[in-house]
Structures are given as C-alpha cells and as structure tokens.
mmCIF file of C-alpha atoms in Angstrom:
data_model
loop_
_atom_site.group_PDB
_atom_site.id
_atom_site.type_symbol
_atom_site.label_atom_id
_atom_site.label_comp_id
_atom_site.label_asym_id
_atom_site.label_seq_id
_atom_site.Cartn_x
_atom_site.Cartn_y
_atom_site.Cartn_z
ATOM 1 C CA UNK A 1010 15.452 2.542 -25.324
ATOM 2 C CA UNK A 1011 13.056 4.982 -26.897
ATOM 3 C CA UNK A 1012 12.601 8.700 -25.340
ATOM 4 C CA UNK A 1013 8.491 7.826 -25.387
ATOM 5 C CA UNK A 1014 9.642 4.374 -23.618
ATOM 6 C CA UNK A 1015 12.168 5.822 -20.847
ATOM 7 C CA UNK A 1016 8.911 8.427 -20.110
ATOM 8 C CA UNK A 1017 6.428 6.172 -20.845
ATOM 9 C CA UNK A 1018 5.223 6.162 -17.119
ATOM 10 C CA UNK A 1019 4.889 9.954 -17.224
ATOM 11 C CA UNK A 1020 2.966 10.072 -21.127
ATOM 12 C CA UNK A 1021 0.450 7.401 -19.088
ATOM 13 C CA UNK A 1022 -0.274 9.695 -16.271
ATOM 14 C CA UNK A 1023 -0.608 12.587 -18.155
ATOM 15 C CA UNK A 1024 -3.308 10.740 -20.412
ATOM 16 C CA UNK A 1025 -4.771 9.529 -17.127
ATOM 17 C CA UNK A 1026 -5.198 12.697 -16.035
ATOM 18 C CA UNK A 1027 -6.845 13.892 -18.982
ATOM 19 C CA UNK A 1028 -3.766 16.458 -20.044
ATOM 20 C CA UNK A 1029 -5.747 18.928 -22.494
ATOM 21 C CA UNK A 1030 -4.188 19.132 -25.721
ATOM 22 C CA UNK A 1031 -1.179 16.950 -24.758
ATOM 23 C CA UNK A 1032 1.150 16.732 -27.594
ATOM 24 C CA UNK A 1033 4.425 14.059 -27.444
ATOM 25 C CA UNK A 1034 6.987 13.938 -30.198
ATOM 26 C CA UNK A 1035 10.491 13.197 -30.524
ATOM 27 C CA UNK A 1036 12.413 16.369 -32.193
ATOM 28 C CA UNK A 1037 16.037 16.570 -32.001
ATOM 29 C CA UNK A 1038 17.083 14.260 -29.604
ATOM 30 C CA UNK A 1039 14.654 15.401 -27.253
ATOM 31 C CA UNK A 1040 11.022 14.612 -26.536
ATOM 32 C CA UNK A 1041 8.716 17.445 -26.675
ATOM 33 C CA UNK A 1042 5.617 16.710 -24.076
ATOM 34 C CA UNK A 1043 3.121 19.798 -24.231
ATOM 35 C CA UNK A 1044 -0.312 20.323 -23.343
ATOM 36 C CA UNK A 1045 -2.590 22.219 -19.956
ATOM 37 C CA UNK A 1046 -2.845 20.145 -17.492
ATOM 38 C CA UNK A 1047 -6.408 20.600 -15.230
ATOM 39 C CA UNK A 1048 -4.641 21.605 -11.751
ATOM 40 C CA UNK A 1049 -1.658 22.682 -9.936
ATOM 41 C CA UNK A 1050 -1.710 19.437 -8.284
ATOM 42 C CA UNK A 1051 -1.202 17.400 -11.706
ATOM 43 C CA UNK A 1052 1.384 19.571 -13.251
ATOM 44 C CA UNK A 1053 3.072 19.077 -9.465
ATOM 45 C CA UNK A 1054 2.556 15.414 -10.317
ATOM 46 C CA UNK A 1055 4.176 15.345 -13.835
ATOM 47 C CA UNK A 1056 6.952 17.507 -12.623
ATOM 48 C CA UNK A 1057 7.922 14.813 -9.781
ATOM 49 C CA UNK A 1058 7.498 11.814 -11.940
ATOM 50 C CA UNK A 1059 9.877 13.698 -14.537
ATOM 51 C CA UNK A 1060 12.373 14.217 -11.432
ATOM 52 C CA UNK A 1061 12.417 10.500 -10.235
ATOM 53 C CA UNK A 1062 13.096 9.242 -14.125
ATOM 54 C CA UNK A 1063 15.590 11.413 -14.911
ATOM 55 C CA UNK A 1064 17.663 11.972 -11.973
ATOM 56 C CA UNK A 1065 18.188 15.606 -11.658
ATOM 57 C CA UNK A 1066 16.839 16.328 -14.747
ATOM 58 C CA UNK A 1067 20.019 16.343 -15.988
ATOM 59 C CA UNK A 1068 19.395 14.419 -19.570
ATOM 60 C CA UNK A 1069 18.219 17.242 -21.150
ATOM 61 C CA UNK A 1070 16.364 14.976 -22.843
ATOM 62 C CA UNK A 1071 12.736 16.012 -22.197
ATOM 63 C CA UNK A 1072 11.054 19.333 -22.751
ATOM 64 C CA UNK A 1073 8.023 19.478 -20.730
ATOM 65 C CA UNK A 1074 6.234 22.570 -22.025
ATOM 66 C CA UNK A 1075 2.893 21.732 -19.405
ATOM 67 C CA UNK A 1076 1.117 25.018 -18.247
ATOM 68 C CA UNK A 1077 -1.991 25.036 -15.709
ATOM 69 C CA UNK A 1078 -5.705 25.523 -17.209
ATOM 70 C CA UNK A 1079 -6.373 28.969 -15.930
ATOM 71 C CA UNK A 1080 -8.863 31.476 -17.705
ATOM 72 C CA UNK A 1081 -8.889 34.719 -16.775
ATOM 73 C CA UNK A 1082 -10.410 35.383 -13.537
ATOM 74 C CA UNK A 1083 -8.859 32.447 -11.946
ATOM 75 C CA UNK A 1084 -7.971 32.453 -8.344
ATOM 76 C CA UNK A 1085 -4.167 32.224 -8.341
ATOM 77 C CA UNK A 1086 -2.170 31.879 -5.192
ATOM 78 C CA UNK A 1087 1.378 33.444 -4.584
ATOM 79 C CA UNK A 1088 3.728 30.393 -4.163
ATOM 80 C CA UNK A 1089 7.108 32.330 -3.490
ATOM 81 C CA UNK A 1090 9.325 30.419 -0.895
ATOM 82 C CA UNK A 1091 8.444 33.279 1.934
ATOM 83 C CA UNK A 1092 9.069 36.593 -0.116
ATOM 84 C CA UNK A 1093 6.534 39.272 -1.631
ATOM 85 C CA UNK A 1094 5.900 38.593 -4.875
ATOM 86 C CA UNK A 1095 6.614 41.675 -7.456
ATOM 87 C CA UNK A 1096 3.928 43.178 -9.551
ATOM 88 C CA UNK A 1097 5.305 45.130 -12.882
ATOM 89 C CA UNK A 1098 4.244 47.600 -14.963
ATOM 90 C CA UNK A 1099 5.646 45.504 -18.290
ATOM 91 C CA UNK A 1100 6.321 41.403 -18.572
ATOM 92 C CA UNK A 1101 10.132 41.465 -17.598
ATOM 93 C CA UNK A 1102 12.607 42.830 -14.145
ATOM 94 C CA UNK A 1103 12.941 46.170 -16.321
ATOM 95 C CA UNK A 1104 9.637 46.868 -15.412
ATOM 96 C CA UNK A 1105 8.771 49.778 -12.590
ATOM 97 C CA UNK A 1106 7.519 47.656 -9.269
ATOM 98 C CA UNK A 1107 3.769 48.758 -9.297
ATOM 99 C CA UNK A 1108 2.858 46.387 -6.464
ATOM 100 C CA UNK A 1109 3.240 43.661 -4.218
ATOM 101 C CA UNK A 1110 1.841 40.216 -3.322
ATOM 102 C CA UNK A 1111 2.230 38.491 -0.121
ATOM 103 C CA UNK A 1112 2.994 34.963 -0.089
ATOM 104 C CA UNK A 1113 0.496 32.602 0.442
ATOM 105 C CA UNK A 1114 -1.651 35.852 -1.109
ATOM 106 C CA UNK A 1115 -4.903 35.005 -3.888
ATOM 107 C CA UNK A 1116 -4.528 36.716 -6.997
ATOM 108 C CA UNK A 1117 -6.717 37.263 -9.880
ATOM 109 C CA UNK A 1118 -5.208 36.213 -13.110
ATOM 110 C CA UNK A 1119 -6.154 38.918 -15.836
ATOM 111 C CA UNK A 1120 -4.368 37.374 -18.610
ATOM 112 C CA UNK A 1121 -1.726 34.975 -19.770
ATOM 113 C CA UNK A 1122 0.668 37.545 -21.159
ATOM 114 C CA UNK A 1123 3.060 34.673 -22.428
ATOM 115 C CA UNK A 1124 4.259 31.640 -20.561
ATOM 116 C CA UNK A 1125 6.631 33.437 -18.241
ATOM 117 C CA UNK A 1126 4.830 36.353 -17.529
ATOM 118 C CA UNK A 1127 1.087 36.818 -16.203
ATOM 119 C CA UNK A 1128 -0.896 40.100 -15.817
ATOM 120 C CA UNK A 1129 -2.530 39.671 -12.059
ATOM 121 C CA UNK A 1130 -4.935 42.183 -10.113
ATOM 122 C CA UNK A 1131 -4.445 42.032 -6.444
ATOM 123 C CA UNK A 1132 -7.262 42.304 -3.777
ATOM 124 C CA UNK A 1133 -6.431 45.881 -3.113
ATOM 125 C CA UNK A 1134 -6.858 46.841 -7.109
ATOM 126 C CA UNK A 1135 -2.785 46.399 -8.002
ATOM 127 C CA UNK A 1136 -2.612 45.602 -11.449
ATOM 128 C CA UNK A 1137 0.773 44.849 -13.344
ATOM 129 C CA UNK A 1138 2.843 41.177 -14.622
ATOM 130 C CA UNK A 1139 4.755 38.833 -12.422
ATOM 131 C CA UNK A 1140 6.601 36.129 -12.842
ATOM 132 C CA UNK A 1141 4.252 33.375 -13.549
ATOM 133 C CA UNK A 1142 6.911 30.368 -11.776
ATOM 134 C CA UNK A 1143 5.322 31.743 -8.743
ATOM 135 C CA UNK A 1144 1.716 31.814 -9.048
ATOM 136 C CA UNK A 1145 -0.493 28.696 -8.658
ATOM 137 C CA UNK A 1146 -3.891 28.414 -10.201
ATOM 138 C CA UNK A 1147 -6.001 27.506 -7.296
ATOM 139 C CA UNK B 1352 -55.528 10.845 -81.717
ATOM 140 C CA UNK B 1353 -53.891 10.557 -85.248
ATOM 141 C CA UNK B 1354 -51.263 8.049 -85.598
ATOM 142 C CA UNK B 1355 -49.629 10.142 -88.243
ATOM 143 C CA UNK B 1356 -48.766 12.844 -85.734
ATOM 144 C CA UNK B 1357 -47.428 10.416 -83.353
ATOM 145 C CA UNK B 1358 -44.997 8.552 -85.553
ATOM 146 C CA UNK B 1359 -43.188 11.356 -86.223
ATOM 147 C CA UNK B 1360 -43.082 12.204 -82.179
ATOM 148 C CA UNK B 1361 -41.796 8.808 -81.644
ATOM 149 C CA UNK B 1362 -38.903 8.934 -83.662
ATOM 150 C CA UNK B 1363 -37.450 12.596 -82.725
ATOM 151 C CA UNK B 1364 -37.552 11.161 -79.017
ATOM 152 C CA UNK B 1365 -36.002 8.050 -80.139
ATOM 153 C CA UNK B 1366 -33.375 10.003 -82.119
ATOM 154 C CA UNK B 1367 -32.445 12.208 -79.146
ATOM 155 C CA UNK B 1368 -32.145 8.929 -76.869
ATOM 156 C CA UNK B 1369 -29.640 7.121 -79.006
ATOM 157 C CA UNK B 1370 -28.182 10.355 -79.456
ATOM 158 C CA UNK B 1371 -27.274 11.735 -76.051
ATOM 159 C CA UNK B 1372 -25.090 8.855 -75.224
ATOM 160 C CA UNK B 1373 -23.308 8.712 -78.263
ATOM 161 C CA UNK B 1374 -22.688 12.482 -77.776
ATOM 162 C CA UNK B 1375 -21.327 12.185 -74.651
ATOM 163 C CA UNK B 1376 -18.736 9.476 -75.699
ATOM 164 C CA UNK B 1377 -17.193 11.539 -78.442
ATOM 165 C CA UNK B 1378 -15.998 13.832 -75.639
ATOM 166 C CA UNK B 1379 -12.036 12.332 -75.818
ATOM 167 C CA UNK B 1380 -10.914 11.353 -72.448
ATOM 168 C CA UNK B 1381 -7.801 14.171 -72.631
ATOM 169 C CA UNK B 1382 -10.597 16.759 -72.426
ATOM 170 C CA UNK B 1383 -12.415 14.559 -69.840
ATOM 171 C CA UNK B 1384 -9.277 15.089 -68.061
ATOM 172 C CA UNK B 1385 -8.612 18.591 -68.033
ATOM 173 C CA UNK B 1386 -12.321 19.021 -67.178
ATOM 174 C CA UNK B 1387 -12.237 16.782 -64.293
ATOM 175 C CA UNK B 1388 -8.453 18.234 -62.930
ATOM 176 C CA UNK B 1389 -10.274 22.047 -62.958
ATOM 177 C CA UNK B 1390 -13.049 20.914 -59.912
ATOM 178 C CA UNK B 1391 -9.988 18.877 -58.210
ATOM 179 C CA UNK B 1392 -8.032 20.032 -55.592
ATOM 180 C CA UNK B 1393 -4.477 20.196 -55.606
ATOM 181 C CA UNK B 1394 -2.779 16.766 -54.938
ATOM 182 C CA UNK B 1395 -5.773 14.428 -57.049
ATOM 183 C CA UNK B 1396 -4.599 12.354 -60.104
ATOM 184 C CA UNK B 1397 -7.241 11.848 -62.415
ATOM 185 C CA UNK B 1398 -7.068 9.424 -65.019
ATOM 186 C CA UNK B 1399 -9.846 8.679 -67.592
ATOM 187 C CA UNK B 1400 -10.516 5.705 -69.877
ATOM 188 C CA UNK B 1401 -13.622 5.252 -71.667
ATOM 189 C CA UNK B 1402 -15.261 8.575 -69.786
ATOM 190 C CA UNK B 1403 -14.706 6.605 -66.883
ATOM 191 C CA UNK B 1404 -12.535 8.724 -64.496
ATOM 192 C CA UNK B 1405 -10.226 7.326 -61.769
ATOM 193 C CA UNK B 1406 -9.303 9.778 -59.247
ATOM 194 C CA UNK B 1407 -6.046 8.613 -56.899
ATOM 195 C CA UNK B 1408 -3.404 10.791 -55.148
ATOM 196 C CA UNK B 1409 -3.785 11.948 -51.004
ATOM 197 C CA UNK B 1410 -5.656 14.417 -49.404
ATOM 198 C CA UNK B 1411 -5.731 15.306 -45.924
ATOM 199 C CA UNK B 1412 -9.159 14.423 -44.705
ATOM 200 C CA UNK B 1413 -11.760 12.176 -45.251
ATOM 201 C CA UNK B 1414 -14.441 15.296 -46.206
ATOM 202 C CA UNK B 1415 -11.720 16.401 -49.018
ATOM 203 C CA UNK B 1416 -11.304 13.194 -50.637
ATOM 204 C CA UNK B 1417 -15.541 13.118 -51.359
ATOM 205 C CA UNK B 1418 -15.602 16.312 -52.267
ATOM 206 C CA UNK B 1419 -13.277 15.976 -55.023
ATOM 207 C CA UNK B 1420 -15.316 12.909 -56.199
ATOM 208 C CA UNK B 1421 -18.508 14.994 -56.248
ATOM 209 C CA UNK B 1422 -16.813 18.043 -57.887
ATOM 210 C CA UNK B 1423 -16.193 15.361 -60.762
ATOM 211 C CA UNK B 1424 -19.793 14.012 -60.747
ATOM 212 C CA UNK B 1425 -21.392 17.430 -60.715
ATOM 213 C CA UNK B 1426 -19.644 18.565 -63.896
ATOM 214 C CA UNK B 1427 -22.540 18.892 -66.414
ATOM 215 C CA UNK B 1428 -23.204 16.379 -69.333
ATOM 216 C CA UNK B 1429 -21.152 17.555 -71.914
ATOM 217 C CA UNK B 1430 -17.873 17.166 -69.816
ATOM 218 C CA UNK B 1431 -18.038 13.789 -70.597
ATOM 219 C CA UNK B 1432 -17.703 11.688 -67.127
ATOM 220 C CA UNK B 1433 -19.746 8.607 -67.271
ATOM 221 C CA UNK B 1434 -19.102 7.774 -63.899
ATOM 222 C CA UNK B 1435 -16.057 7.634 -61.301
ATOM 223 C CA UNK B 1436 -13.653 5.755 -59.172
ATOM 224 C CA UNK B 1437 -12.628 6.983 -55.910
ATOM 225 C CA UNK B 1438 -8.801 5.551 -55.124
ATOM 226 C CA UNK B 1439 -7.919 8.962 -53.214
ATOM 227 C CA UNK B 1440 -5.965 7.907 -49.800
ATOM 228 C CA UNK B 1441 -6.437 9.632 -46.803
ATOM 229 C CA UNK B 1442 -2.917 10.796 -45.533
ATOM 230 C CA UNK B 1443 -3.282 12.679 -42.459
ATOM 231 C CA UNK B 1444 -0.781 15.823 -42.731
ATOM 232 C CA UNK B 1445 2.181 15.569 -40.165
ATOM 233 C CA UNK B 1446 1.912 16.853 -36.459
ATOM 234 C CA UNK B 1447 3.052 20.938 -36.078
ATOM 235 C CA UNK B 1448 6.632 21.228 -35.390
ATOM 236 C CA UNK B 1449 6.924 20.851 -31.186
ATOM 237 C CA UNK B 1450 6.319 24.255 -30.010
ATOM 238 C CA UNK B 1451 8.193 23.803 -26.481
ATOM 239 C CA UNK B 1452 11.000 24.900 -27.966
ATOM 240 C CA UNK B 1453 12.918 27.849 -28.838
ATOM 241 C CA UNK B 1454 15.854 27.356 -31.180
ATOM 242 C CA UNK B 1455 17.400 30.034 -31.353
ATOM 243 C CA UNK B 1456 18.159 32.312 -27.823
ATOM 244 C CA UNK B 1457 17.194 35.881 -28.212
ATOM 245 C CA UNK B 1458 17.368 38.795 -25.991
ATOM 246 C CA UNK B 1459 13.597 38.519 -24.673
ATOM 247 C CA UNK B 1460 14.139 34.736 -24.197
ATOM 248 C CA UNK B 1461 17.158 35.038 -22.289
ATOM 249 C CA UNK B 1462 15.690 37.921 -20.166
ATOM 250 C CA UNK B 1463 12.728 35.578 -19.327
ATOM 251 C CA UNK B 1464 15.320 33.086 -18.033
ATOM 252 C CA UNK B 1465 17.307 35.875 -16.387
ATOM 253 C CA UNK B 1466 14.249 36.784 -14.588
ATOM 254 C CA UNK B 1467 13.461 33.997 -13.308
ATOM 255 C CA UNK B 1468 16.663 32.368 -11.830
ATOM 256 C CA UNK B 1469 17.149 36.156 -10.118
ATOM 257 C CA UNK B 1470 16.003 35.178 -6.680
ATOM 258 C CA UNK B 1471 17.098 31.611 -6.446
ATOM 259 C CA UNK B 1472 20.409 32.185 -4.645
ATOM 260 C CA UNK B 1473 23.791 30.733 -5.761
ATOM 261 C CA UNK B 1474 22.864 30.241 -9.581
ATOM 262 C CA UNK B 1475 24.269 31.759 -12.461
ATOM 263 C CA UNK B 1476 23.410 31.429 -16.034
ATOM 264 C CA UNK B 1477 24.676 31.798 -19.230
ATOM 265 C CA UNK B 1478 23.710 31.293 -22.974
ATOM 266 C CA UNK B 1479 24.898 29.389 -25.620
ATOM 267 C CA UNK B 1480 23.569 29.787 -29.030
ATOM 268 C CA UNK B 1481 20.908 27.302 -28.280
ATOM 269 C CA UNK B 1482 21.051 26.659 -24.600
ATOM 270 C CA UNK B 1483 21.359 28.106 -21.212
ATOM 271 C CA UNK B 1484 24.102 26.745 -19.353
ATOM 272 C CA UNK B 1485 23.382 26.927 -15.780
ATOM 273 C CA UNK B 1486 26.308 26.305 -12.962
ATOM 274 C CA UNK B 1487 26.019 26.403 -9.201
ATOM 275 C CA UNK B 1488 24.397 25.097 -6.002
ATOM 276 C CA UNK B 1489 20.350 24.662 -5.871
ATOM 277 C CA UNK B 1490 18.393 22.502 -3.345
ATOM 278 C CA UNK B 1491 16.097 19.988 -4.964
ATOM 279 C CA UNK B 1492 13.180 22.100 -4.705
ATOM 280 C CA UNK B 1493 15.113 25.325 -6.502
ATOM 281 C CA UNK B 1494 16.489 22.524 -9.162
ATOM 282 C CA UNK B 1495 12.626 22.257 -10.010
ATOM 283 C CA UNK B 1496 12.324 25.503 -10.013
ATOM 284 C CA UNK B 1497 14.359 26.508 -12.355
ATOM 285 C CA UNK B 1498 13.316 23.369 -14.598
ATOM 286 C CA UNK B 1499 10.029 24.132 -14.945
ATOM 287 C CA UNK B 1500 10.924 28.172 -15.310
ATOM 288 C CA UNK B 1501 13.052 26.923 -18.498
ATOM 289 C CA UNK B 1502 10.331 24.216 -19.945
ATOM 290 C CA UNK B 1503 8.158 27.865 -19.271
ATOM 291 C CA UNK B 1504 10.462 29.822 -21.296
ATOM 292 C CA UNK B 1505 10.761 26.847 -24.156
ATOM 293 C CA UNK B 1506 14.735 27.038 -23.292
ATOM 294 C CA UNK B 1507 17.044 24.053 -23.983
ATOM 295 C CA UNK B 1508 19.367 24.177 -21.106
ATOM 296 C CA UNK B 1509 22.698 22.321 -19.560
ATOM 297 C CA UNK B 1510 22.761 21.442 -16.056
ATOM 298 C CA UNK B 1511 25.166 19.643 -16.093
ATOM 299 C CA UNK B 1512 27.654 22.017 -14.220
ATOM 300 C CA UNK B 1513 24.382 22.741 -11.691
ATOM 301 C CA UNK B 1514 25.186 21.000 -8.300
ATOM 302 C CA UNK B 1515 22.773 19.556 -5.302
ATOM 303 C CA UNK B 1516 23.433 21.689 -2.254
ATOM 304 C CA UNK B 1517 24.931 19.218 -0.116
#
C-alpha cells in the first residue's frame, strides 16, 4: 500500500478543509504533507487523524510540516499544560527570560521568527520569542 | 494620363512582386535556422525545410511555448521564415524538493528540538546524523507534543524506544 493511500483519509480532509498551499509528495520513504492550515482547530484535526492511522506515530513514515495561518497581529493564546509560558530575548533556551505569559493568556503574534520560535508582545508591553508548540492562533 | 509613363510603372512593381518571394527563398534553411534558434529560448528545436520552420522540444508553460513561436514570426523578412509549426510540449517542471525536512541535524536544529522536549518530563533525546532518537515515558497528549514540535522543527525522528506512560 502506497504512503498517499495509507493517509489518504488525512490528504482528503486536509483538501476539505481548504489546507492553503498543501503540498504531498513521497521523498525518501516518507511522505512529506505541508501547507497552513486556516485554524487551530483543523491542524488539531489533522494531528488526531495522523494519530489514529499510525498508531503512535511510530512509522516515521509521515512528515507533517502543517503550521496555523497567523499574520502578525493575530490573537494567540498560551496553550502550556498549566505553566507560564517564557518570553526570550533571542529564538532559543539561551536566551535571557524577558517575560512571562500565563496560561490560558492572549498574545499578540509579532512575527513568525521560524517555525519553532515566534516573537509575541504581551498585554502588559513584554516583547521577546517563545516557543511556538505552545501558542495557539485564536 | 500617358500610357507611356504607366507601362514603365507597371513593370518595376511587377518586378519587385515576383522578386520579393524569390528573395526570400534563397535564404538557405541552415541560416533560417540559426536565425530562428537566436529569438528561442533554451530547450526549443527548430528545424527548417523549405523556410518552413518546425519548432519542437518542452518548455515549462503554456505562455513560453507561444512566445517562442512569435519570436520566430516576428523576425523580419530577410530571415527567411515563411511560416511556422508549433510542436513545442508543455512539460510542467517537477514539484520543489519537500521542504518539511531537514537532512542533515545541525546545532540550531537540534537546539530547537532540545528546546522543546525541555519541559515534557521523562524524555530524553538524542541525535543521529539524520534523526532524533527519542526514549522514555510520555502520555498520549505529550507523544503529540513532541510530534508536532519535530514536524515544527522539519526533524526526522525515532520513537521507537519512546513508551506510553502506562
């Protein structure tokens, strides 16, 4: 069975759901799915339908390079598991701690640094990168 | 008007019609060639017979493969094209290389992946030339975590060693 077959239920839904840019091809013995999905909720989607065909996620054998559409000055909301959220002065845990955010806290996104790291501004004027795993365009 | 002055009219325009065509077909089809290959982009055939010039070969688009037919039927008179044949295929160029990847680990990369496994407890990493390699205990919510931190990242990874917290 093909990679695009053994995913095909996930390729559908992200076409459904009108995945910008989406890009499939099979590289390597993997399949490469990218593209910017419209909300949090969809790339939540995408993520669980990955999870239920490939147990685990163990195969290895899809790379699901899906961000969120956010432009700057999105609303983006802290999703840390109950912990502050750390703001940086550069992209990586080198960087000084220049601020917090709560959990559960909006953000504004700045800019897309890269796809790991986000520049945010805070309510109270904190400006700096976190970790972009943790922040949820709203 | 005088006949006499008209006669002679007559036959220098008549002399320049049957001339222009029979001008134009002494122009050898070698040169027609070169002068049709130096308005064609890279990639076009051309091939001439008679001043007739077939154009064949791929080009990416449908806008490229008329433009090199009009290059060829703008070239002035004296090039020697009498008319042309259009047999360019349209070949799409292959899709970008998959850019969810990173091949090869460097130090940024593997601080990216460093940084983001650092507060999901019980997991350590480590990096192969290619992959990280992660081993430990993760609930199924930390699993897709750290999933979607790598596919973030563009990191290959093994999980293979990475256990459900019973």
């Amino acid at each position: 069975m093909s990679l695009q077959d053994k995913y095909a239920s996930l390729l559908d839904a992200a076409k459904n759901m009108g995945v910008a840019n989406l890009s499939v091809a099979e590289q390597g013995g993997a399949l490469h799915v990218s593209g910017t999905a419209n909300s949090t909720a969809d790339y939540d989607a995408l993520w669980n339908m990955y999870s239920q065909i490939d147990p685990n996620m163990a195969s290895g054998d899809l790379m699901m390079n899906i961000d969120i559409k956010a432009d700057a000055g999105a609303s983006l909301k802290v999703t840390t598991d109950s912990t502050n959220l750390n703001i940086r002065s550069v992209p990586s845990t080198e960087g000084e701690i220049v601020g917090k955010a709560a959990h559960n806290e909006v953000v504004t996104l700045v800019e897309k640094t890269d796809d790991s790291w986000w520049k945010i501004r805070t309510a109270a004027g904190e400006e700096g990168y976190a970790y972009a795993q943790y922040l949820s365009p709203m | 008007m005088n006949y006499k002055n008209i006669i002679p009219a007559l036959m220098i325009t008549g002399a320049i019609a049957v001339m222009t065509p029979s001008c134009s077909s002494k122009v050898p089809d070698a040169t027609v060639k070169t002068n049709a290959e130096a308005v064609v982009t890279p990639g076009v055939t051309v091939e001439v017979k008679d001043g007739v010039v077939t154009l064949s070969g791929n080009v990416n688009n449908d806008a490229d493969k008329a433009s090199a037919e009009t290059a060829v039927k703008n070239l002035d008179k004296k090039s020697g094209v009498k008319s042309v044949v259009n047999n360019i295929a349209v070949t799409p160029p292959p899709p970008p290389p998959p850019a969810s990847v990173t091949t090869t680990l460097d130090a940024a990369t593997q601080q990216k992946v460093m940084d983001g496994i650092k507060d999901i407890k019980g997991v350590t990493v480590t990096f192969t030339a290619d992959k990280a390699v992660l081993t430990g205990e993760v609930s199924k919510a930390d699993r897709m975590k750290i999933m979607q931190m790598l596919a973030a990242a563009k990191v290959k990874s093994d999980v293979s060693q990475l256990m459900d917290k019973k």
